[in-house]
Amino acid sequence: MADSEIATKAPESDAVGETEASLIPGDTPAQKGASLGEHCVTDRPTPFGAGPSGEMTQLGGVDCYISKPADYPHAPSKLLLYLSSGTGLHSENSQVQADLYAREGYLVVLPDMFNNDPIPGSATYEEEKDPSWIEQVKMRLADTSKSFLIDMWLARQTPEKVLPILHKVIEAAKDEFADAVANGGGIYSVGYCFGGRMTLLLAGEKPDTIAWGQQVKDEEAGVVKKGPYIKAGAIAHATLVGKEDFEGTKSPLAFICVENDQLFDEEVREYGEKYLKENNVEHEFKTYSGVPHGFGVVGEYEDAKIKTAQAEAYEQMLAWLKAH
């Protein structure tokens, strides 16, 4: 497969086994099941000289990082909801990534969709060169403990918990930044890793649910459906997506995918492509090879190939948003 290609059919390669060594030195293997890769839970080193330029505030009682175009509100803007990986609101790399979209004319809202509960151990990525065997044992024990904590965290971060937080932010943003919403004809969204699944869910017409997950019903109409909540979305290396998440999708979506990515199962991706095509939902899938899961978020890499792919993925997502 070429470095990257628009996916119109399933990749020729078969899905890998339970775990597979990463192509990227120092990267952990992607794992099946309710787990996340290293690049979902830690930030790569922030590129030299880069730093966030936005501000912290609240929308609907939810803490948010807001990044605005330099000429806003004197020039028209569009509202973009940025949904991050498990590293959450205070990830400097996510904030810098949000700033990139702001430079292109988007008013970007990065909400704390985890309610001050980011993934355990979320911090800057550190790679230790040639550790001693004692240090290797310590790291294995630490990884086991961290994996358990991450699984517990994932059990807490359900759509029933996260989506109501996002709905609060969306409703407040419609009032606070009504001009940007009106100028864009709705709200746009980009989602990375965990946030990718949330962007997919916001793009659909779904049964309305209350806090404990029971469907809201109307005596005459039956199950009440709401959505979509976004005009269009772009998703990079989504995680924990199930086939049912594609049901009801209405908004145009672009997907940045990683070849042989255990965190976005090939069978699920193929189902999603088929579903969107059969239901006439505008979509695009592009697969990148030789890159780690999570490569699309700002972060320093020694491998020039990954840097090039990172820039290409951003341009693809940006072009999709501008086209819609």
Tab-separated table of C-alpha atoms in Angstrom:
chain	number	residue	atom	x	y	z
A	1	MET	CA	0.000	0.000	0.000
A	2	ALA	CA	1.201	3.492	-0.748
A	3	ASP	CA	2.080	5.855	2.096
A	4	SER	CA	-1.481	7.113	2.027
A	5	GLU	CA	-4.441	6.405	-0.199
A	6	ILE	CA	-8.102	7.175	-0.459
A	7	ALA	CA	-9.796	3.995	0.677
A	8	THR	CA	-12.580	2.883	-1.645
A	9	LYS	CA	-12.244	-0.767	-0.719
A	10	ALA	CA	-10.848	-2.838	2.119
A	11	PRO	CA	-7.045	-3.056	2.469
A	12	GLU	CA	-5.508	-6.190	0.983
A	13	SER	CA	-3.682	-7.039	4.201
A	14	ASP	CA	-5.428	-9.154	6.830
A	15	ALA	CA	-6.091	-7.926	10.348
A	16	VAL	CA	-3.188	-8.600	12.688
A	17	GLY	CA	-3.364	-10.791	15.784
A	18	GLU	CA	-3.892	-9.844	19.390
A	19	THR	CA	-0.801	-7.644	19.433
A	20	GLU	CA	1.770	-6.653	16.868
A	21	ALA	CA	5.065	-4.829	17.240
A	22	SER	CA	4.818	-1.222	16.130
A	23	LEU	CA	6.547	0.016	13.029
A	24	ILE	CA	7.637	3.039	15.019
A	25	PRO	CA	10.640	2.737	17.390
A	26	GLY	CA	9.506	3.208	20.976
A	27	ASP	CA	5.826	2.943	20.134
A	28	THR	CA	3.707	0.438	22.022
A	29	PRO	CA	1.655	-2.167	20.159
A	30	ALA	CA	-1.982	-1.478	19.538
A	31	GLN	CA	-4.188	-3.851	21.479
A	32	LYS	CA	-7.599	-5.350	20.935
A	33	GLY	CA	-10.405	-4.761	23.383
A	34	ALA	CA	-11.184	-1.767	25.563
A	35	SER	CA	-7.721	-0.326	25.604
A	36	LEU	CA	-5.817	2.559	24.048
A	37	GLY	CA	-2.386	2.945	22.454
A	38	GLU	CA	0.447	5.038	23.866
A	39	HIS	CA	-0.323	7.958	21.572
A	40	CYS	CA	-3.900	8.182	22.924
A	41	VAL	CA	-2.785	8.565	26.524
A	42	THR	CA	0.371	10.680	26.358
A	43	ASP	CA	1.546	13.724	24.426
A	44	ARG	CA	4.556	13.547	22.158
A	45	PRO	CA	7.049	16.343	22.862
A	46	THR	CA	5.586	19.623	21.646
A	47	PRO	CA	7.474	20.981	18.611
A	48	PHE	CA	10.179	23.469	19.555
A	49	GLY	CA	8.872	27.010	19.787
A	50	ALA	CA	5.205	25.955	19.707
A	51	GLY	CA	2.781	26.743	22.488
A	52	PRO	CA	-0.939	27.407	22.979
A	53	SER	CA	-2.267	30.889	22.298
A	54	GLY	CA	-5.917	30.497	23.284
A	55	GLU	CA	-7.680	31.006	26.596
A	56	MET	CA	-9.531	28.994	29.215
A	57	THR	CA	-13.165	29.791	29.911
A	58	GLN	CA	-16.493	28.043	30.486
A	59	LEU	CA	-19.405	27.244	28.207
A	60	GLY	CA	-22.532	25.824	29.778
A	61	GLY	CA	-20.613	25.336	33.013
A	62	VAL	CA	-18.000	23.199	31.236
A	63	ASP	CA	-14.325	24.200	31.180
A	64	CYS	CA	-13.147	24.871	27.628
A	65	TYR	CA	-10.055	25.992	25.762
A	66	ILE	CA	-11.065	28.608	23.183
A	67	SER	CA	-8.871	29.583	20.255
A	68	LYS	CA	-10.045	32.430	18.025
A	69	PRO	CA	-8.848	33.789	14.681
A	70	ALA	CA	-6.669	36.870	15.122
A	71	ASP	CA	-9.232	39.098	13.363
A	72	TYR	CA	-12.329	37.758	15.136
A	73	PRO	CA	-14.963	39.199	15.605
A	74	HIS	CA	-14.141	41.841	12.990
A	75	ALA	CA	-13.996	39.137	10.309
A	76	PRO	CA	-16.501	36.273	9.980
A	77	SER	CA	-15.573	32.909	11.477
A	78	LYS	CA	-17.005	29.379	11.738
A	79	LEU	CA	-17.429	27.372	14.924
A	80	LEU	CA	-15.348	24.206	15.232
A	81	LEU	CA	-15.764	21.720	18.075
A	82	TYR	CA	-12.413	20.042	18.789
A	83	LEU	CA	-12.777	16.671	20.551
A	84	SER	CA	-9.497	15.352	21.884
A	85	SER	CA	-7.923	12.055	22.771
A	86	GLY	CA	-7.920	10.837	26.383
A	87	THR	CA	-5.284	13.424	27.287
A	88	GLY	CA	-8.119	15.918	27.479
A	89	LEU	CA	-8.457	19.649	27.954
A	90	HIS	CA	-4.977	20.397	29.272
A	91	SER	CA	-3.040	18.567	26.560
A	92	GLU	CA	-0.699	21.219	25.198
A	93	ASN	CA	-0.460	19.429	21.859
A	94	SER	CA	-4.244	19.408	21.466
A	95	GLN	CA	-4.337	23.099	22.288
A	96	VAL	CA	-1.637	23.822	19.696
A	97	GLN	CA	-3.564	21.732	17.162
A	98	ALA	CA	-6.694	23.746	17.940
A	99	ASP	CA	-4.713	26.932	17.329
A	100	LEU	CA	-3.812	25.694	13.833
A	101	TYR	CA	-7.493	25.547	12.915
A	102	ALA	CA	-8.045	28.991	14.425
A	103	ARG	CA	-5.394	30.397	12.089
A	104	GLU	CA	-7.528	29.136	9.219
A	105	GLY	CA	-10.535	31.158	10.340
A	106	TYR	CA	-12.262	28.784	12.755
A	107	LEU	CA	-13.359	29.705	16.249
A	108	VAL	CA	-12.290	26.523	18.029
A	109	VAL	CA	-13.860	25.136	21.195
A	110	LEU	CA	-11.952	22.341	22.955
A	111	PRO	CA	-14.209	21.188	25.824
A	112	ASP	CA	-13.346	19.201	28.932
A	113	MET	CA	-15.608	16.327	27.937
A	114	PHE	CA	-14.077	14.166	30.691
A	115	ASN	CA	-15.196	16.506	33.495
A	116	ASN	CA	-11.705	16.986	34.954
A	117	ASP	CA	-11.004	13.260	34.679
A	118	PRO	CA	-8.432	12.814	31.876
A	119	ILE	CA	-6.974	9.406	31.200
A	120	PRO	CA	-4.613	8.178	33.965
A	121	GLY	CA	-0.980	9.035	33.368
A	122	SER	CA	-1.696	11.545	30.615
A	123	ALA	CA	1.543	13.479	30.302
A	124	THR	CA	4.323	14.161	27.850
A	125	TYR	CA	5.636	11.067	26.082
A	126	GLU	CA	9.085	10.005	27.234
A	127	GLU	CA	11.213	7.311	25.645
A	128	GLU	CA	14.071	5.846	27.660
A	129	LYS	CA	17.040	4.634	25.637
A	130	ASP	CA	18.417	1.162	26.505
A	131	PRO	CA	17.053	0.841	30.060
A	132	SER	CA	18.673	-1.652	32.447
A	133	TRP	CA	16.904	-4.965	33.081
A	134	ILE	CA	15.776	-3.704	36.488
A	135	GLU	CA	14.261	-0.649	34.888
A	136	GLN	CA	12.616	-2.861	32.270
A	137	VAL	CA	10.955	-4.928	35.019
A	138	LYS	CA	9.781	-1.741	36.730
A	139	MET	CA	8.367	-0.419	33.469
A	140	ARG	CA	6.486	-3.666	32.805
A	141	LEU	CA	4.920	-3.540	36.269
A	142	ALA	CA	4.039	0.112	35.793
A	143	ASP	CA	2.533	-0.607	32.381
A	144	THR	CA	0.350	-3.376	33.854
A	145	SER	CA	-0.935	-1.056	36.576
A	146	LYS	CA	-1.486	1.751	34.077
A	147	SER	CA	-3.380	-0.572	31.726
A	148	PHE	CA	-5.750	-1.514	34.556
A	149	LEU	CA	-6.362	2.140	35.437
A	150	ILE	CA	-6.990	2.970	31.787
A	151	ASP	CA	-9.546	0.176	31.468
A	152	MET	CA	-11.303	1.504	34.577
A	153	TRP	CA	-11.244	5.001	33.086
A	154	LEU	CA	-12.717	3.779	29.803
A	155	ALA	CA	-15.552	2.103	31.710
A	156	ARG	CA	-16.418	5.550	33.118
A	157	GLN	CA	-16.260	7.446	29.829
A	158	THR	CA	-19.420	6.210	28.161
A	159	PRO	CA	-21.444	8.124	25.562
A	160	GLU	CA	-24.182	8.418	28.208
A	161	LYS	CA	-21.729	10.383	30.340
A	162	VAL	CA	-19.786	12.315	27.704
A	163	LEU	CA	-22.482	13.346	25.217
A	164	PRO	CA	-24.586	15.338	27.752
A	165	ILE	CA	-21.456	17.370	28.526
A	166	LEU	CA	-20.944	18.054	24.834
A	167	HIS	CA	-24.594	18.998	24.400
A	168	LYS	CA	-24.210	21.614	27.161
A	169	VAL	CA	-21.206	23.083	25.366
A	170	ILE	CA	-22.974	23.066	21.992
A	171	GLU	CA	-26.066	24.846	23.319
A	172	ALA	CA	-23.969	27.460	25.135
A	173	ALA	CA	-21.770	27.991	22.063
A	174	LYS	CA	-24.861	28.644	19.944
A	175	ASP	CA	-25.602	31.621	22.186
A	176	GLU	CA	-22.067	32.824	22.938
A	177	PHE	CA	-20.823	32.533	19.357
A	178	ALA	CA	-24.080	32.795	17.429
A	179	ASP	CA	-22.372	34.768	14.662
A	180	ALA	CA	-19.833	32.006	13.995
A	181	VAL	CA	-22.517	29.288	14.037
A	182	ALA	CA	-24.677	31.283	11.636
A	183	ASN	CA	-21.768	32.079	9.322
A	184	GLY	CA	-20.868	28.386	9.048
A	185	GLY	CA	-24.464	27.257	8.726
A	186	GLY	CA	-23.988	25.035	11.766
A	187	ILE	CA	-21.210	23.589	13.903
A	188	TYR	CA	-18.223	21.674	12.552
A	189	SER	CA	-16.225	19.085	14.476
A	190	VAL	CA	-12.850	17.375	14.409
A	191	GLY	CA	-12.210	14.357	16.601
A	192	TYR	CA	-8.950	12.625	17.471
A	193	CYS	CA	-8.755	9.107	18.973
A	194	PHE	CA	-11.464	8.979	21.690
A	195	GLY	CA	-12.876	12.236	20.358
A	196	GLY	CA	-13.240	10.637	16.941
A	197	ARG	CA	-16.008	8.363	18.180
A	198	MET	CA	-17.785	11.317	19.794
A	199	THR	CA	-17.646	13.262	16.516
A	200	LEU	CA	-19.151	10.247	14.738
A	201	LEU	CA	-21.975	10.053	17.282
A	202	LEU	CA	-22.695	13.790	16.983
A	203	ALA	CA	-22.975	13.364	13.202
A	204	GLY	CA	-25.937	11.023	13.542
A	205	GLU	CA	-29.628	11.057	14.265
A	206	LYS	CA	-29.841	8.955	17.413
A	207	PRO	CA	-32.535	7.894	19.889
A	208	ASP	CA	-32.730	10.506	22.634
A	209	THR	CA	-31.492	9.147	25.969
A	210	ILE	CA	-31.566	10.320	29.539
A	211	ALA	CA	-28.717	10.051	32.015
A	212	TRP	CA	-29.070	6.340	32.741
A	213	GLY	CA	-29.365	5.328	29.096
A	214	GLN	CA	-33.112	4.663	28.776
A	215	GLN	CA	-34.722	5.775	25.538
A	216	VAL	CA	-37.109	8.721	25.652
A	217	LYS	CA	-40.407	7.785	24.028
A	218	ASP	CA	-43.317	9.768	22.661
A	219	GLU	CA	-46.675	8.030	23.051
A	220	GLU	CA	-47.611	8.709	19.419
A	221	ALA	CA	-44.272	8.822	17.589
A	222	GLY	CA	-42.431	6.106	19.507
A	223	VAL	CA	-38.706	6.530	20.212
A	224	VAL	CA	-37.675	10.175	20.007
A	225	LYS	CA	-34.617	10.826	17.834
A	226	LYS	CA	-32.375	13.873	17.852
A	227	GLY	CA	-29.449	15.082	15.789
A	228	PRO	CA	-27.288	15.439	13.930
A	229	TYR	CA	-25.577	18.103	16.029
A	230	ILE	CA	-22.816	18.970	13.570
A	231	LYS	CA	-22.805	20.100	9.947
A	232	ALA	CA	-19.699	18.103	8.993
A	233	GLY	CA	-16.840	16.334	10.744
A	234	ALA	CA	-13.319	15.066	10.253
A	235	ILE	CA	-12.034	12.141	12.312
A	236	ALA	CA	-8.416	11.051	12.863
A	237	HIS	CA	-7.499	7.543	14.081
A	238	ALA	CA	-10.747	6.940	15.959
A	239	THR	CA	-10.842	4.487	18.866
A	240	LEU	CA	-13.498	2.244	20.412
A	241	VAL	CA	-15.863	2.663	17.454
A	242	GLY	CA	-18.524	-0.024	17.036
A	243	LYS	CA	-20.683	-0.839	14.022
A	244	GLU	CA	-23.729	0.575	15.789
A	245	ASP	CA	-22.042	3.985	16.030
A	246	PHE	CA	-22.523	4.483	12.282
A	247	GLU	CA	-26.279	3.939	12.505
A	248	GLY	CA	-28.225	7.095	11.745
A	249	THR	CA	-25.225	9.075	10.450
A	250	LYS	CA	-26.364	12.068	8.404
A	251	SER	CA	-23.480	14.570	8.319
A	252	PRO	CA	-20.544	14.345	5.866
A	253	LEU	CA	-17.486	12.719	7.472
A	254	ALA	CA	-13.823	12.276	6.583
A	255	PHE	CA	-11.745	9.554	8.238
A	256	ILE	CA	-7.972	9.536	8.703
A	257	CYS	CA	-7.025	5.893	9.263
A	258	VAL	CA	-3.845	4.044	10.211
A	259	GLU	CA	-2.981	0.848	8.375
A	260	ASN	CA	-3.460	-2.287	10.511
A	261	ASP	CA	-4.803	-0.188	13.382
A	262	GLN	CA	-6.169	-2.504	16.072
A	263	LEU	CA	-7.859	0.478	17.729
A	264	PHE	CA	-10.123	0.997	14.698
A	265	ASP	CA	-11.005	-2.544	13.730
A	266	GLU	CA	-10.861	-3.299	10.002
A	267	GLU	CA	-14.231	-5.055	10.078
A	268	VAL	CA	-15.837	-2.025	11.744
A	269	ARG	CA	-14.246	0.344	9.251
A	270	GLU	CA	-15.444	-1.720	6.299
A	271	TYR	CA	-18.938	-1.792	7.778
A	272	GLY	CA	-18.840	1.984	8.238
A	273	GLU	CA	-17.778	2.602	4.637
A	274	LYS	CA	-20.540	0.325	3.352
A	275	TYR	CA	-23.171	1.886	5.607
A	276	LEU	CA	-22.311	5.461	4.612
A	277	LYS	CA	-22.263	4.560	0.930
A	278	GLU	CA	-25.584	2.705	1.039
A	279	ASN	CA	-27.211	5.585	2.925
A	280	ASN	CA	-25.835	8.258	0.592
A	281	VAL	CA	-23.818	9.999	3.304
A	282	GLU	CA	-20.891	11.907	1.836
A	283	HIS	CA	-17.674	10.429	3.203
A	284	GLU	CA	-13.968	9.893	2.666
A	285	PHE	CA	-11.595	7.317	4.117
A	286	LYS	CA	-7.850	7.706	3.734
A	287	THR	CA	-5.348	5.206	5.096
A	288	TYR	CA	-1.775	6.074	6.092
A	289	SER	CA	0.930	3.415	6.395
A	290	GLY	CA	4.118	3.427	8.453
A	291	VAL	CA	2.690	5.783	11.068
A	292	PRO	CA	1.593	5.174	14.690
A	293	HIS	CA	-1.945	5.523	15.955
A	294	GLY	CA	-2.288	9.114	17.126
A	295	PHE	CA	0.125	10.541	14.545
A	296	GLY	CA	-2.344	13.213	13.425
A	297	VAL	CA	-2.031	15.325	16.582
A	298	VAL	CA	0.764	17.884	16.811
A	299	GLY	CA	3.875	16.287	18.307
A	300	GLU	CA	7.562	15.908	17.570
A	301	TYR	CA	8.818	12.843	15.694
A	302	GLU	CA	12.338	12.031	14.514
A	303	ASP	CA	11.003	10.160	11.483
A	304	ALA	CA	10.514	12.639	8.629
A	305	LYS	CA	7.937	10.313	7.076
A	306	ILE	CA	5.661	10.656	10.104
A	307	LYS	CA	6.072	14.426	10.095
A	308	THR	CA	5.067	14.543	6.441
A	309	ALA	CA	2.038	12.319	7.056
A	310	GLN	CA	1.018	14.457	10.038
A	311	ALA	CA	0.999	17.595	7.904
A	312	GLU	CA	-0.831	15.797	5.095
A	313	ALA	CA	-3.520	14.506	7.466
A	314	TYR	CA	-4.114	18.000	8.837
A	315	GLU	CA	-4.448	19.419	5.327
A	316	GLN	CA	-6.895	16.654	4.418
A	317	MET	CA	-9.083	17.373	7.446
A	318	LEU	CA	-8.916	21.120	6.861
A	319	ALA	CA	-9.838	20.733	3.189
A	320	TRP	CA	-12.830	18.580	4.130
A	321	LEU	CA	-14.124	21.190	6.559
A	322	LYS	CA	-13.668	24.006	4.052
A	323	ALA	CA	-15.470	22.026	1.371
A	324	HIS	CA	-18.538	21.676	3.569
